[in-house]
Amino acid sequence: MEGDGFEHEEVGETPQQEFIEQSEVEQEIDAEGGEGADYGDDTIEIDMSNNSVTYFDKHTDSVFTVAAHPKLPLVVSGGGDNQAHLWTTHREPPRQAGNVTHSESVIGAAFTSDGRYLVTADMNGQVRVHVAARQGQEWRPVAELQEVDEVVWLKVHPYRAGIFAIGAVDGSVWCYEMDTQNNTPVLLMTGVAHAQDCTMGVFLETAEDDDNVILVTCSLDGTIIGWNCYSGQQVFKVTPSELKGQEAQWITLNALPLGINRGSPIVACGSNSGLLAVINAAQGAVLHLTQTIELKEDQEEMDASIESIAFSSKMNFMAAGLVSGDILLYDTVTLKVRHKFVLPDSVTKLAFDKATGFHLFASCIDGKVYEFDARNGQQLHVCVGHNMGVLDFVLLEENRRLITAGDEGVSLVFQLPPL
């Protein structure tokens, strides 16, 4: 397998022992800025600082997800109050622009790549689709889908208008394409191959002359599957046998951007035990398998869980964030760790900006979002203001703003420092 830009390794009986030793990491950065102060056993310190510019507080329970419209100053946030709220981002305070009511917690909400449709999904398995009217000033319901008992994730295709997919607790995968003439979702495929929860899915970016829609999904049963959404056929399937018997309950997944993958589709998958796999998504070959962390005696098993994986769209960077608070920054050519960032609590999401490709953002259960320079490991900025964890965030690249989904039921809007 040549031309994928990775140094290949054979997958042996056990994963490559790439535990992060101090001597192996170029630089380790403590997000707290030092060894940490000793406040004593009886002192409780509450951080009341807030550098946000405005907020949205119409949710009455935790906000789980937030997504931005591709063209309008509009976001959608979904929460445990069974609501998906639409609200503006160019006003202070934001103005509510509509809401979608579900029967259970809204765990997925997104606009299609052309901005025409809003898709929301909940933990009762309901998927609702709204279409924009009056140039996005109104959103009218056009479809409701109820195919599964519980939706785990929802993804829209990054550039093919009207295509979206969901994964469910029964392991099934569903992909739809909106018929713009009738504003109805057309089922492209149903995949029933995972034996346990389908925990994550990602659409692959393909060349302009490639009309295929490829979706990669992972599961708690240890399988990773590539699907051709138009034919419904499996492109590949990675099973525990390809991992030489390693147990892996996969929970997170992401794909190397087209401009970086050197002609070969690459995905990285993380497990709840800290196992990280890099796979050639053209044929399912496992290129790299490594254990990201060696737990200390005082750590719990869940501390090893990989909660988020992010790729830079312009540089050879991949980041993996763990429940332990560790963020490992890899060089995607050598797959060696360049930097290790340490957050005070669990990582919930990672994302690189598109403008530079080296600004890495990390949200944390400590209620903050950290911004790092991935080239040198420098901490650039911290967004503070939440008194509970940040569960999701979205970057508004044009005006350098960051919007959060907070566990306390509030979304904060931050103005980031200029580039």
PDB file of N, CA and C in Angstrom, residues 137-191:
ATOM      1  N   GLN A 137     -35.105  32.822   7.691  1.00  0.00           N
ATOM      2  CA  GLN A 137     -35.797  33.471   8.806  1.00  0.00           C
ATOM      3  C   GLN A 137     -36.839  32.549   9.430  1.00  0.00           C
ATOM      4  N   GLU A 138     -37.305  31.577   8.660  1.00  0.00           N
ATOM      5  CA  GLU A 138     -38.251  30.587   9.162  1.00  0.00           C
ATOM      6  C   GLU A 138     -37.752  29.190   8.811  1.00  0.00           C
ATOM      7  N   TRP A 139     -38.161  28.223   9.637  1.00  0.00           N
ATOM      8  CA  TRP A 139     -37.801  26.825   9.384  1.00  0.00           C
ATOM      9  C   TRP A 139     -39.063  25.989   9.520  1.00  0.00           C
ATOM     10  N   ARG A 140     -39.454  25.362   8.410  1.00  0.00           N
ATOM     11  CA  ARG A 140     -40.715  24.644   8.343  1.00  0.00           C
ATOM     12  C   ARG A 140     -40.485  23.134   8.390  1.00  0.00           C
ATOM     13  N   PRO A 141     -41.251  22.405   9.210  1.00  0.00           N
ATOM     14  CA  PRO A 141     -41.084  20.946   9.284  1.00  0.00           C
ATOM     15  C   PRO A 141     -41.510  20.276   7.987  1.00  0.00           C
ATOM     16  N   VAL A 142     -40.679  19.359   7.516  1.00  0.00           N
ATOM     17  CA  VAL A 142     -40.992  18.648   6.273  1.00  0.00           C
ATOM     18  C   VAL A 142     -40.960  17.133   6.432  1.00  0.00           C
ATOM     19  N   ALA A 143     -40.303  16.617   7.472  1.00  0.00           N
ATOM     20  CA  ALA A 143     -40.223  15.156   7.598  1.00  0.00           C
ATOM     21  C   ALA A 143     -39.919  14.749   9.032  1.00  0.00           C
ATOM     22  N   GLU A 144     -40.451  13.589   9.411  1.00  0.00           N
ATOM     23  CA  GLU A 144     -40.120  12.935  10.669  1.00  0.00           C
ATOM     24  C   GLU A 144     -39.797  11.478  10.379  1.00  0.00           C
ATOM     25  N   LEU A 145     -38.700  11.007  10.940  1.00  0.00           N
ATOM     26  CA  LEU A 145     -38.270   9.625  10.756  1.00  0.00           C
ATOM     27  C   LEU A 145     -38.240   8.937  12.113  1.00  0.00           C
ATOM     28  N   GLN A 146     -38.709   7.708  12.155  1.00  0.00           N
ATOM     29  CA  GLN A 146     -38.686   6.925  13.387  1.00  0.00           C
ATOM     30  C   GLN A 146     -38.373   5.484  13.024  1.00  0.00           C
ATOM     31  N   GLU A 147     -37.081   5.192  12.873  1.00  0.00           N
ATOM     32  CA  GLU A 147     -36.658   3.863  12.432  1.00  0.00           C
ATOM     33  C   GLU A 147     -35.980   3.061  13.539  1.00  0.00           C
ATOM     34  N   VAL A 148     -35.506   3.741  14.587  1.00  0.00           N
ATOM     35  CA  VAL A 148     -34.723   3.061  15.620  1.00  0.00           C
ATOM     36  C   VAL A 148     -35.221   3.492  16.995  1.00  0.00           C
ATOM     37  N   ASP A 149     -34.797   2.747  18.012  1.00  0.00           N
ATOM     38  CA  ASP A 149     -35.204   3.065  19.380  1.00  0.00           C
ATOM     39  C   ASP A 149     -34.424   4.242  19.954  1.00  0.00           C
ATOM     40  N   GLU A 150     -33.166   4.374  19.559  1.00  0.00           N
ATOM     41  CA  GLU A 150     -32.345   5.473  20.079  1.00  0.00           C
ATOM     42  C   GLU A 150     -31.244   5.814  19.090  1.00  0.00           C
ATOM     43  N   VAL A 151     -31.138   7.089  18.765  1.00  0.00           N
ATOM     44  CA  VAL A 151     -30.061   7.568  17.903  1.00  0.00           C
ATOM     45  C   VAL A 151     -28.846   7.888  18.771  1.00  0.00           C
ATOM     46  N   VAL A 152     -27.679   7.426  18.350  1.00  0.00           N
ATOM     47  CA  VAL A 152     -26.438   7.695  19.071  1.00  0.00           C
ATOM     48  C   VAL A 152     -25.718   8.900  18.473  1.00  0.00           C
ATOM     49  N   TRP A 153     -25.729   8.990  17.138  1.00  0.00           N
ATOM     50  CA  TRP A 153     -25.042  10.110  16.481  1.00  0.00           C
ATOM     51  C   TRP A 153     -25.760  10.485  15.188  1.00  0.00           C
ATOM     52  N   LEU A 154     -25.529  11.723  14.786  1.00  0.00           N
ATOM     53  CA  LEU A 154     -26.058  12.267  13.538  1.00  0.00           C
ATOM     54  C   LEU A 154     -24.928  13.003  12.835  1.00  0.00           C
ATOM     55  N   LYS A 155     -24.758  12.759  11.537  1.00  0.00           N
ATOM     56  CA  LYS A 155     -23.747  13.469  10.754  1.00  0.00           C
ATOM     57  C   LYS A 155     -24.350  13.894   9.419  1.00  0.00           C
ATOM     58  N   VAL A 156     -24.028  15.125   9.005  1.00  0.00           N
ATOM     59  CA  VAL A 156     -24.369  15.562   7.655  1.00  0.00           C
ATOM     60  C   VAL A 156     -23.108  15.475   6.805  1.00  0.00           C
ATOM     61  N   HIS A 157     -23.284  15.245   5.508  1.00  0.00           N
ATOM     62  CA  HIS A 157     -22.130  15.177   4.617  1.00  0.00           C
ATOM     63  C   HIS A 157     -21.486  16.556   4.545  1.00  0.00           C
ATOM     64  N   PRO A 158     -20.159  16.627   4.575  1.00  0.00           N
ATOM     65  CA  PRO A 158     -19.494  17.938   4.643  1.00  0.00           C
ATOM     66  C   PRO A 158     -19.668  18.811   3.410  1.00  0.00           C
ATOM     67  N   TYR A 159     -19.965  18.222   2.243  1.00  0.00           N
ATOM     68  CA  TYR A 159     -20.119  19.073   1.058  1.00  0.00           C
ATOM     69  C   TYR A 159     -21.156  18.568   0.059  1.00  0.00           C
ATOM     70  N   ARG A 160     -21.684  17.379   0.209  1.00  0.00           N
ATOM     71  CA  ARG A 160     -22.763  16.918  -0.670  1.00  0.00           C
ATOM     72  C   ARG A 160     -24.105  17.309  -0.034  1.00  0.00           C
ATOM     73  N   ALA A 161     -24.781  18.236  -0.683  1.00  0.00           N
ATOM     74  CA  ALA A 161     -25.978  18.839  -0.105  1.00  0.00           C
ATOM     75  C   ALA A 161     -27.072  17.804   0.131  1.00  0.00           C
ATOM     76  N   GLY A 162     -27.674  17.879   1.313  1.00  0.00           N
ATOM     77  CA  GLY A 162     -28.854  17.073   1.594  1.00  0.00           C
ATOM     78  C   GLY A 162     -28.611  15.664   2.054  1.00  0.00           C
ATOM     79  N   ILE A 163     -27.360  15.257   2.229  1.00  0.00           N
ATOM     80  CA  ILE A 163     -27.072  13.888   2.661  1.00  0.00           C
ATOM     81  C   ILE A 163     -26.738  13.879   4.152  1.00  0.00           C
ATOM     82  N   PHE A 164     -27.383  12.966   4.888  1.00  0.00           N
ATOM     83  CA  PHE A 164     -27.085  12.828   6.315  1.00  0.00           C
ATOM     84  C   PHE A 164     -27.217  11.367   6.722  1.00  0.00           C
ATOM     85  N   ALA A 165     -26.629  11.034   7.862  1.00  0.00           N
ATOM     86  CA  ALA A 165     -26.647   9.653   8.345  1.00  0.00           C
ATOM     87  C   ALA A 165     -26.812   9.642   9.853  1.00  0.00           C
ATOM     88  N   ILE A 166     -27.348   8.521  10.359  1.00  0.00           N
ATOM     89  CA  ILE A 166     -27.464   8.314  11.796  1.00  0.00           C
ATOM     90  C   ILE A 166     -26.973   6.915  12.138  1.00  0.00           C
ATOM     91  N   GLY A 167     -26.537   6.753  13.393  1.00  0.00           N
ATOM     92  CA  GLY A 167     -26.202   5.446  13.934  1.00  0.00           C
ATOM     93  C   GLY A 167     -27.016   5.208  15.192  1.00  0.00           C
ATOM     94  N   ALA A 168     -27.328   3.951  15.478  1.00  0.00           N
ATOM     95  CA  ALA A 168     -28.273   3.640  16.552  1.00  0.00           C
ATOM     96  C   ALA A 168     -27.700   2.654  17.560  1.00  0.00           C
ATOM     97  N   VAL A 169     -28.399   2.533  18.699  1.00  0.00           N
ATOM     98  CA  VAL A 169     -27.955   1.627  19.757  1.00  0.00           C
ATOM     99  C   VAL A 169     -28.070   0.169  19.345  1.00  0.00           C
ATOM    100  N   ASP A 170     -28.906  -0.135  18.361  1.00  0.00           N
ATOM    101  CA  ASP A 170     -29.012  -1.521  17.898  1.00  0.00           C
ATOM    102  C   ASP A 170     -27.928  -1.875  16.886  1.00  0.00           C
ATOM    103  N   GLY A 171     -27.006  -0.949  16.629  1.00  0.00           N
ATOM    104  CA  GLY A 171     -25.907  -1.192  15.701  1.00  0.00           C
ATOM    105  C   GLY A 171     -26.197  -0.815  14.267  1.00  0.00           C
ATOM    106  N   SER A 172     -27.421  -0.426  13.971  1.00  0.00           N
ATOM    107  CA  SER A 172     -27.778  -0.117  12.585  1.00  0.00           C
ATOM    108  C   SER A 172     -27.286   1.261  12.162  1.00  0.00           C
ATOM    109  N   VAL A 173     -27.117   1.404  10.842  1.00  0.00           N
ATOM    110  CA  VAL A 173     -26.656   2.643  10.221  1.00  0.00           C
ATOM    111  C   VAL A 173     -27.651   3.006   9.122  1.00  0.00           C
ATOM    112  N   TRP A 174     -28.024   4.284   9.047  1.00  0.00           N
ATOM    113  CA  TRP A 174     -29.014   4.751   8.082  1.00  0.00           C
ATOM    114  C   TRP A 174     -28.474   5.991   7.389  1.00  0.00           C
ATOM    115  N   CYS A 175     -28.586   6.026   6.073  1.00  0.00           N
ATOM    116  CA  CYS A 175     -28.130   7.191   5.313  1.00  0.00           C
ATOM    117  C   CYS A 175     -29.256   7.663   4.394  1.00  0.00           C
ATOM    118  N   TYR A 176     -29.486   8.963   4.376  1.00  0.00           N
ATOM    119  CA  TYR A 176     -30.576   9.558   3.606  1.00  0.00           C
ATOM    120  C   TYR A 176     -30.049  10.689   2.720  1.00  0.00           C
ATOM    121  N   GLU A 177     -30.806  10.952   1.663  1.00  0.00           N
ATOM    122  CA  GLU A 177     -30.552  12.116   0.820  1.00  0.00           C
ATOM    123  C   GLU A 177     -31.871  12.847   0.607  1.00  0.00           C
ATOM    124  N   MET A 178     -31.869  14.161   0.822  1.00  0.00           N
ATOM    125  CA  MET A 178     -33.098  14.930   0.682  1.00  0.00           C
ATOM    126  C   MET A 178     -33.447  15.130  -0.789  1.00  0.00           C
ATOM    127  N   ASP A 179     -34.693  14.830  -1.129  1.00  0.00           N
ATOM    128  CA  ASP A 179     -35.248  15.142  -2.445  1.00  0.00           C
ATOM    129  C   ASP A 179     -35.702  16.597  -2.394  1.00  0.00           C
ATOM    130  N   THR A 180     -34.972  17.478  -3.066  1.00  0.00           N
ATOM    131  CA  THR A 180     -35.253  18.906  -2.959  1.00  0.00           C
ATOM    132  C   THR A 180     -36.548  19.309  -3.655  1.00  0.00           C
ATOM    133  N   GLN A 181     -37.038  18.472  -4.563  1.00  0.00           N
ATOM    134  CA  GLN A 181     -38.301  18.792  -5.227  1.00  0.00           C
ATOM    135  C   GLN A 181     -39.482  18.643  -4.269  1.00  0.00           C
ATOM    136  N   ASN A 182     -39.435  17.575  -3.469  1.00  0.00           N
ATOM    137  CA  ASN A 182     -40.545  17.290  -2.556  1.00  0.00           C
ATOM    138  C   ASN A 182     -40.196  17.532  -1.087  1.00  0.00           C
ATOM    139  N   ASN A 183     -38.939  17.909  -0.828  1.00  0.00           N
ATOM    140  CA  ASN A 183     -38.461  18.100   0.543  1.00  0.00           C
ATOM    141  C   ASN A 183     -38.694  16.857   1.402  1.00  0.00           C
ATOM    142  N   THR A 184     -38.397  15.702   0.818  1.00  0.00           N
ATOM    143  CA  THR A 184     -38.555  14.443   1.546  1.00  0.00           C
ATOM    144  C   THR A 184     -37.224  13.698   1.593  1.00  0.00           C
ATOM    145  N   PRO A 185     -36.936  13.024   2.698  1.00  0.00           N
ATOM    146  CA  PRO A 185     -35.709  12.229   2.785  1.00  0.00           C
ATOM    147  C   PRO A 185     -35.860  10.900   2.056  1.00  0.00           C
ATOM    148  N   VAL A 186     -34.910  10.593   1.201  1.00  0.00           N
ATOM    149  CA  VAL A 186     -34.894   9.335   0.459  1.00  0.00           C
ATOM    150  C   VAL A 186     -33.839   8.431   1.090  1.00  0.00           C
ATOM    151  N   LEU A 187     -34.236   7.233   1.482  1.00  0.00           N
ATOM    152  CA  LEU A 187     -33.302   6.299   2.108  1.00  0.00           C
ATOM    153  C   LEU A 187     -32.311   5.782   1.075  1.00  0.00           C
ATOM    154  N   LEU A 188     -31.029   6.051   1.300  1.00  0.00           N
ATOM    155  CA  LEU A 188     -29.986   5.532   0.418  1.00  0.00           C
ATOM    156  C   LEU A 188     -29.563   4.130   0.825  1.00  0.00           C
ATOM    157  N   MET A 189     -29.428   3.904   2.127  1.00  0.00           N
ATOM    158  CA  MET A 189     -28.986   2.583   2.582  1.00  0.00           C
ATOM    159  C   MET A 189     -29.314   2.387   4.050  1.00  0.00           C
ATOM    160  N   THR A 190     -29.450   1.133   4.412  1.00  0.00           N
ATOM    161  CA  THR A 190     -29.504   0.700   5.802  1.00  0.00           C
ATOM    162  C   THR A 190     -28.448  -0.372   5.985  1.00  0.00           C
ATOM    163  N   GLY A 191     -27.599  -0.194   6.975  1.00  0.00           N
ATOM    164  CA  GLY A 191     -26.569  -1.183   7.243  1.00  0.00           C
ATOM    165  C   GLY A 191     -26.784  -1.825   8.596  1.00  0.00           C
TER     166      GLY A 191
END
